[in-house]
Short mmCIF file of C-alpha atoms (C1' of nucleotides) in Angstrom, two decimals:
data_model
loop_
_atom_site.label_atom_id
_atom_site.label_comp_id
_atom_site.label_asym_id
_atom_site.label_seq_id
_atom_site.Cartn_x
_atom_site.Cartn_y
_atom_site.Cartn_z
CA MET A 1 -17.10 -28.60 -5.56
CA GLY A 2 -17.05 -25.98 -8.28
CA SER A 3 -16.12 -22.37 -8.06
CA ARG A 4 -19.71 -21.22 -8.20
CA ASP A 5 -20.31 -23.04 -4.93
CA ALA A 6 -17.33 -21.29 -3.48
CA VAL A 7 -18.79 -17.92 -4.28
CA SER A 8 -22.14 -18.68 -2.74
CA LEU A 9 -20.51 -20.05 0.35
CA ILE A 10 -18.43 -16.96 0.91
CA LEU A 11 -21.48 -14.83 0.19
CA VAL A 12 -23.46 -16.42 2.95
CA VAL A 13 -20.64 -15.88 5.35
CA TYR A 14 -20.39 -12.26 4.39
CA ARG A 15 -24.03 -11.64 5.08
CA LEU A 16 -23.57 -12.63 8.70
CA THR A 17 -20.61 -10.35 9.44
CA ILE A 18 -18.53 -12.38 11.76
CA PRO A 19 -17.07 -11.05 14.99
CA ASP A 20 -13.92 -12.47 16.55
CA THR A 21 -12.76 -14.42 13.56
CA GLN A 22 -9.83 -13.66 11.41
CA ALA A 23 -11.14 -15.24 8.27
CA CYS A 24 -12.02 -13.23 5.24
CA CYS A 25 -15.64 -13.28 4.37
CA ARG A 26 -16.42 -11.04 1.48
CA THR A 27 -17.51 -11.80 -2.05
CA ASN A 28 -15.02 -9.28 -3.23
CA CYS A 29 -12.16 -11.31 -1.90
CA VAL A 30 -13.15 -14.25 -4.00
CA SER A 31 -13.08 -12.35 -7.20
CA THR A 32 -10.30 -9.85 -6.72
CA THR A 33 -7.43 -10.98 -4.55
CA PRO A 34 -4.84 -13.48 -5.69
CA TYR A 35 -4.74 -14.82 -2.17
CA TRP A 36 -8.37 -15.91 -2.18
CA LYS A 37 -8.26 -17.15 -5.73
CA ARG A 38 -5.39 -19.39 -4.78
CA LEU A 39 -7.15 -20.51 -1.65
CA ILE A 40 -10.25 -21.46 -3.54
CA GLN A 41 -8.29 -23.33 -6.14
CA THR A 42 -6.70 -25.42 -3.41
CA SER A 43 -10.05 -26.01 -1.65
CA LYS A 44 -8.86 -24.67 1.65
CA PHE A 45 -11.71 -22.23 1.62
CA ILE A 46 -14.00 -25.07 2.53
CA ILE A 47 -12.27 -25.39 5.84
CA ILE A 48 -12.55 -21.70 6.53
CA ALA A 49 -16.20 -21.65 5.66
CA LEU A 50 -16.82 -24.61 7.91
CA ARG A 51 -15.07 -23.01 10.82
CA ILE A 52 -17.15 -19.93 10.49
CA ARG A 53 -20.31 -21.88 10.03
CA HIS A 54 -19.53 -23.78 13.18
CA LEU A 55 -19.22 -20.54 15.13
CA PHE A 56 -22.67 -19.52 14.10
CA LYS A 57 -24.38 -22.87 14.27
CA GLY A 58 -27.95 -22.44 13.07
CA GLU A 59 -27.78 -18.73 12.45
CA PHE A 60 -27.32 -18.85 8.72
CA ASN A 61 -30.22 -17.16 7.05
CA ARG A 62 -29.73 -19.17 3.90
CA GLU A 63 -28.62 -22.61 2.86
CA PRO A 64 -24.86 -22.52 2.39
CA GLY A 65 -25.01 -24.69 -0.70
CA PRO A 66 -24.46 -28.35 -1.38
CA PRO A 67 -22.83 -30.54 1.23
CA PHE A 68 -19.08 -30.44 1.47
CA ASN A 69 -16.49 -32.74 2.89
CA ILE A 70 -15.70 -31.98 6.50
CA ALA A 71 -13.12 -34.73 6.62
CA GLU A 72 -10.81 -32.60 4.50
CA SER A 73 -8.59 -30.98 7.05
CA GLY A 74 -5.76 -28.51 7.09
CA ARG A 75 -4.43 -25.41 8.70
CA ILE A 76 -5.98 -22.08 8.06
CA PHE A 77 -3.51 -19.47 6.99
CA MET A 78 -4.76 -16.14 8.15
CA GLN A 79 -3.78 -13.11 6.18
CA THR A 80 -3.28 -9.98 8.21
CA SER A 81 -3.52 -6.47 6.96
CA VAL A 82 -0.58 -4.54 5.65
CA ARG A 83 0.85 -2.22 8.26
CA GLY A 84 4.09 -0.67 9.27
CA MET A 85 6.02 1.22 6.63
CA CYS A 86 6.45 4.74 5.48
CA GLY A 87 2.82 5.68 5.06
CA ARG A 88 2.48 9.23 6.31
CA PHE A 89 4.79 12.24 6.24
CA VAL A 90 5.13 15.96 6.77
CA ARG A 91 5.98 18.71 4.32
CA THR A 92 5.86 22.13 5.88
CA THR A 93 8.79 23.82 4.18
CA PRO A 94 7.18 26.26 1.77
CA ILE A 95 7.81 26.01 -1.94
CA ASP A 96 9.95 29.13 -2.20
CA GLN A 97 12.36 27.66 0.34
CA LEU A 98 12.40 24.33 -1.47
CA ILE A 99 13.37 26.15 -4.65
CA GLU A 100 16.38 27.56 -2.82
CA LEU A 101 17.38 24.43 -0.96
CA PHE A 102 17.12 22.04 -3.90
CA ALA A 103 18.21 24.42 -6.66
CA ILE A 104 14.94 24.00 -8.55
CA HIS A 105 14.71 25.69 -11.95
CA GLU A 106 11.11 25.17 -12.90
CA VAL A 107 7.96 24.94 -10.79
CA ASP A 108 4.94 23.21 -12.30
CA CYS A 109 2.55 23.16 -9.40
CA ASP A 110 1.56 24.61 -6.11
CA LEU A 111 0.61 22.71 -2.97
CA PRO A 112 0.04 24.03 0.52
CA PRO A 113 2.28 22.69 3.30
CA SER A 114 0.90 19.72 5.24
CA TYR A 115 1.53 18.16 8.62
CA ASN A 116 -0.25 15.01 7.55
CA VAL A 117 0.37 13.84 4.00
CA ALA A 118 -1.41 10.53 3.37
CA PRO A 119 -1.22 8.07 0.49
CA GLY A 120 -3.53 9.00 -2.36
CA GLN A 121 -2.94 12.69 -1.83
CA PRO A 122 -0.92 14.94 -4.12
CA VAL A 123 2.71 15.41 -3.15
CA LEU A 124 5.54 17.61 -4.38
CA ALA A 125 8.46 15.90 -6.07
CA ILE A 126 11.58 17.02 -7.88
CA THR A 127 12.43 15.41 -11.19
CA GLY A 128 15.62 15.62 -13.19
CA GLY A 129 16.44 15.88 -16.83
CA PRO A 130 18.59 18.85 -17.75
CA GLU A 131 17.30 20.90 -14.86
CA ARG A 132 15.51 20.23 -11.63
CA ARG A 133 11.81 20.64 -11.84
CA LEU A 134 9.22 20.70 -9.05
CA ARG A 135 6.11 18.74 -9.97
CA CYS A 136 3.00 17.33 -8.40
CA PHE A 137 2.23 13.59 -8.16
CA LYS A 138 -0.44 11.48 -6.60
CA TRP A 139 1.15 9.33 -3.89
CA GLY A 140 0.55 5.70 -4.91
CA LEU A 141 2.20 4.63 -8.14
CA VAL A 142 -0.04 3.41 -10.94
CA PRO A 143 2.10 1.35 -13.35
CA PHE A 144 1.77 2.43 -16.98
CA TRP A 145 0.30 -0.96 -17.90
CA ALA A 146 -2.41 -0.91 -15.23
CA LYS A 147 -5.98 -1.36 -16.40
CA ASP A 148 -7.32 0.34 -13.32
CA ALA A 149 -5.91 3.19 -11.27
CA SER A 150 -6.97 1.56 -7.99
CA ILE A 151 -3.77 -0.47 -7.88
CA GLY A 152 -2.08 2.78 -6.87
CA SER A 153 -3.60 2.70 -3.40
CA ARG A 154 -1.28 -0.20 -2.56
CA MET A 155 1.86 1.00 -4.35
CA ILE A 156 2.94 3.56 -1.79
CA ASN A 157 6.38 2.08 -1.11
CA ALA A 158 8.91 0.27 -3.27
CA ARG A 159 11.54 -1.94 -1.70
CA ALA A 160 15.02 -0.76 -2.62
CA GLU A 161 16.20 -4.36 -2.77
CA THR A 162 13.75 -5.39 -5.47
CA LEU A 163 12.60 -2.33 -7.40
CA ALA A 164 14.95 -3.09 -10.30
CA GLU A 165 13.15 -6.36 -11.01
CA LYS A 166 9.53 -5.75 -10.10
CA PRO A 167 7.33 -5.18 -13.15
CA ALA A 168 5.52 -2.35 -11.41
CA PHE A 169 8.69 -0.36 -10.74
CA ARG A 170 11.36 -1.56 -13.14
CA GLN A 171 10.82 0.97 -15.89
CA ALA A 172 10.28 3.83 -13.49
CA PHE A 173 13.51 2.89 -11.74
CA LYS A 174 15.38 3.19 -15.03
CA LYS A 175 13.85 6.37 -16.37
CA ARG A 176 11.61 8.10 -13.88
CA ARG A 177 13.26 8.73 -10.56
CA CYS A 178 12.34 11.61 -8.32
CA VAL A 179 13.02 13.16 -4.96
CA ILE A 180 10.22 13.92 -2.53
CA PRO A 181 10.96 16.74 -0.09
CA ALA A 182 9.73 15.96 3.43
CA ASP A 183 10.31 17.55 6.79
CA GLY A 184 9.73 14.23 8.53
CA TYR A 185 7.66 11.07 8.56
CA TYR A 186 5.48 9.15 10.96
CA GLU A 187 5.67 5.55 12.06
CA TRP A 188 3.26 3.75 14.35
CA ARG A 189 5.12 1.72 16.97
CA LYS A 190 3.22 -1.34 17.98
CA GLU A 191 2.92 -1.84 21.71
CA GLU A 192 0.91 -4.03 24.02
CA ASP A 193 -1.73 -1.38 24.57
CA GLY A 194 -2.05 -0.29 20.98
CA LYS A 195 -0.06 1.75 18.53
CA THR A 196 1.85 4.92 19.27
CA PRO A 197 2.67 7.30 16.46
CA ALA A 198 6.20 8.70 16.40
CA TYR A 199 7.62 11.51 14.33
CA PHE A 200 11.04 11.12 12.67
CA TYR A 201 12.70 14.25 11.39
CA SER A 202 15.97 15.77 10.32
CA ALA A 203 18.63 16.67 12.86
CA THR A 204 19.40 19.73 10.77
CA GLU A 205 17.10 22.52 9.66
CA GLU A 206 16.93 21.17 6.15
CA PRO A 207 14.16 18.86 5.04
CA PHE A 208 14.75 15.26 3.96
CA ALA A 209 14.95 14.22 0.33
CA PHE A 210 13.06 10.93 0.02
CA ALA A 211 14.06 8.78 -2.93
CA GLY A 212 11.05 8.12 -5.14
CA LEU A 213 9.88 6.87 -8.52
CA TYR A 214 7.15 8.31 -10.67
CA GLU A 215 4.97 7.08 -13.49
CA LEU A 216 2.59 8.44 -16.09
CA TRP A 217 -0.68 6.61 -16.67
CA GLN A 218 -3.21 7.14 -19.41
CA THR A 219 -6.61 7.72 -17.83
CA PRO A 220 -9.75 6.38 -19.54
CA ASP A 221 -10.90 9.92 -20.31
CA GLY A 222 -7.72 10.71 -22.22
CA GLY A 223 -5.85 12.49 -19.45
CA VAL A 224 -2.59 11.58 -17.77
CA LEU A 225 -2.32 10.53 -14.13
CA GLN A 226 1.05 11.32 -12.60
CA SER A 227 1.82 9.19 -9.57
CA CYS A 228 4.79 8.35 -7.40
CA VAL A 229 6.12 5.90 -4.80
CA ILE A 230 8.58 6.24 -1.89
CA VAL A 231 11.54 3.85 -1.79
CA THR A 232 12.13 2.03 1.50
CA THR A 233 15.15 0.24 2.92
CA GLU A 234 16.56 -1.38 6.06
CA PRO A 235 16.33 1.13 8.91
CA ASN A 236 19.14 2.66 10.96
CA GLU A 237 19.19 2.17 14.75
CA LEU A 238 16.88 5.08 15.47
CA ALA A 239 14.29 4.24 12.82
CA ARG A 240 14.45 0.60 13.91
CA THR A 241 12.90 1.53 17.24
CA ALA A 242 9.61 1.89 15.38
CA HIS A 243 9.92 -0.37 12.33
CA HIS A 244 12.06 -2.59 10.21
CA ARG A 245 11.74 -0.39 7.13
CA MET A 246 12.35 3.29 6.61
CA PRO A 247 12.26 5.65 3.65
CA VAL A 248 15.47 6.10 1.68
CA ILE A 249 16.77 9.60 2.38
CA LEU A 250 19.29 11.03 -0.08
CA ARG A 251 22.06 13.45 0.84
CA GLU A 252 22.58 16.54 -1.26
CA HIS A 253 25.58 15.07 -3.13
CA GLU A 254 23.55 11.99 -4.10
CA ILE A 255 20.56 13.76 -5.58
CA ASP A 256 22.10 14.60 -8.95
CA LEU A 257 22.91 10.99 -9.75
CA TRP A 258 19.49 9.79 -8.64
CA LEU A 259 17.67 12.38 -10.73
CA ASP A 260 19.77 11.95 -13.89
CA ASP A 261 17.57 9.99 -16.29
CA ARG A 262 20.55 9.17 -18.51
CA VAL A 263 22.06 7.11 -15.70
CA GLN A 264 21.03 3.46 -16.00
CA ASP A 265 23.79 1.89 -13.90
CA GLU A 266 21.80 -0.27 -11.53
CA THR A 267 24.70 -0.86 -9.17
CA ALA A 268 25.50 2.82 -8.85
CA LEU A 269 21.87 3.74 -8.32
CA LYS A 270 21.23 1.00 -5.80
CA ALA A 271 24.30 2.09 -3.85
CA LEU A 272 22.37 5.24 -2.98
CA LEU A 273 19.47 3.33 -1.47
CA LYS A 274 20.80 2.97 2.06
CA ALA A 275 19.60 4.35 5.38
CA ILE A 276 21.09 7.64 6.46
CA PRO A 277 22.99 7.51 9.79
CA ALA A 278 20.84 7.60 12.90
CA GLU A 279 22.77 10.68 14.01
CA ALA A 280 21.22 12.64 11.15
CA MET A 281 17.74 12.06 12.57
CA ARG A 282 15.66 12.82 15.62
CA CYS A 283 12.39 11.38 16.82
CA HIS A 284 9.69 11.74 19.43
CA ASP A 285 6.25 10.32 20.15
CA VAL A 286 3.25 12.32 19.00
CA SER A 287 -0.47 12.42 19.69
CA THR A 288 -2.83 9.96 18.02
CA ARG A 289 -4.41 13.05 16.53
CA VAL A 290 -2.21 12.28 13.56
CA ASN A 291 -4.07 9.02 12.95
CA SER A 292 -6.81 10.67 10.98
CA PRO A 293 -5.58 12.15 7.71
CA ARG A 294 -8.18 14.89 8.23
CA ASN A 295 -6.06 16.37 11.00
CA ASP A 296 -3.48 18.62 9.44
CA THR A 297 -2.21 20.94 12.16
CA PRO A 298 1.11 21.67 13.91
CA GLU A 299 -0.20 19.62 16.83
CA CYS A 300 0.53 16.49 14.75
CA ILE A 301 4.29 16.86 15.27
CA GLU A 302 4.24 18.14 18.86
CA PRO A 303 6.05 15.86 21.30
CA VAL A 304 3.92 14.05 23.88
CA ARG A 305 4.76 11.78 26.77
CA LYS A 306 3.13 8.42 26.77
CA HIS A 307 1.02 8.95 29.90
CA GLU A 308 -0.40 12.11 28.38
CA LEU A 309 -1.89 10.36 25.37
"C1'" DC B 1 0.98 -21.55 -26.03
"C1'" DC B 2 -2.47 -18.31 -23.24
"C1'" DA B 3 -4.03 -16.42 -18.75
"C1'" DG B 4 -3.16 -13.75 -15.14
"C1'" DA B 5 -0.31 -11.21 -12.20
"C1'" DC B 6 2.30 -7.25 -11.63
"C1'" DG B 7 3.13 -4.47 -4.43
"C1'" DT B 8 4.09 -3.73 0.50
"C1'" DT B 9 4.70 -5.49 5.56
"C1'" DG B 10 3.66 -8.75 9.03
"C1'" DT B 11 2.10 -13.06 10.49
"C1'" DT B 12 1.59 -18.00 10.24
"C1'" DG C 1 4.41 -4.01 -21.22
"C1'" DT C 2 6.57 -8.37 -19.52
"C1'" DC C 3 7.10 -12.28 -16.81
"C1'" DT C 4 5.49 -16.55 -14.54
"C1'" DG C 5 2.70 -20.47 -14.07
"C1'" DG C 6 -0.39 -23.84 -15.86
"C1'" DC D 1 -0.22 4.91 7.33
"C1'" DC D 2 -5.47 4.94 9.42
"C1'" DA D 3 -10.60 5.32 8.78
"C1'" DG D 4 -14.46 3.56 7.07
"C1'" DA D 5 -17.06 0.77 3.98
"C1'" DC D 6 -17.87 -3.69 2.64
"C1'" DG D 7 -23.11 -7.54 -1.67
"C1'" DT D 8 -26.82 -9.40 -4.22
"C1'" DT D 9 -31.52 -9.79 -6.15
"C1'" DG D 10 -35.81 -8.16 -6.41
"C1'" DT D 11 -39.12 -5.08 -4.65
"C1'" DT D 12 -40.59 -0.45 -3.04
"C1'" DG E 1 -10.84 -9.64 7.42
"C1'" DT E 2 -9.95 -6.82 3.29
"C1'" DC E 3 -10.28 -3.10 0.25
"C1'" DT E 4 -10.55 1.73 -1.07
"C1'" DG E 5 -10.04 6.51 -0.14
"C1'" DG E 6 -7.94 10.31 2.26
#
DNA sequence: CCAGACGTTGTT
DNA sequence: GTCTGG
DNA sequence: CCAGACGTTGTT
DNA sequence: GTCTGG
């Protein structure tokens, strides 16, 4: 069975839109994701297509292609969606206060405060060099070698353990580190009856300093896209109540080293990428109002009790 | 050698 | 751009 | 992170 | 289910 057959098969499945199955069924998957390319190369897709076909019996509106071998058997590995990391945060401290708190010398952009900063949106970040500079980046790092900016929508976090090796982050880790000011972040705790958003914030008045990386990408129209990513690490005991990753939060005395682009000492830099103590944080559950990135109001961070949701 | 991926977290 | 896999 | 869209060919 | 956009 050739690859063209594979495409037509998946296409037919897509047209039916399948309820209650966990198999992928879109043409797009065939052509774009490594996972489906691999699957097709190993012929396992036949099994998936057969399972789906079986569910729908005679309801195909089109011939699914030439006959295939049902005797070929194997387990279906079902890919689930990517969930559960630092994917939403709050930045309500106004810029003039940030300038004070972080000793910023130069301000290159202006952004209103937000109770609901989502990936893809512009965020404020401090970069180093001789003096600290406040700049604006799109959240979702586009590596400088990318052919397409869409890769950025998936590069919202970088694992502290691996960022020194990964092609997407390696160069940025060496030369383009930044600090993202944030008053807190949200995590969705998975429970039996759904997901509950929780807000994690600083025990002091001062905002967090997330460790980040940034990158410059040449856009097709000759411009430059500036984008960034938030570094994650193993969580402390408090953060662990919601997830097994949390953003790296730098203390004031660590920021200079992180921002110094002359520093290339991987060991010294990686030593900074640890969870802050649980005692430095607070958390409480919040309303699912925060789920939609369109909602950007103080209500997003207001505490709620579970039965009030 | 060239082609193709390059990431995360959460499941299986 | 650089590395891995075929 | 969540919300919301998701493909093709050939014909109107 | 998976991808893109916010």
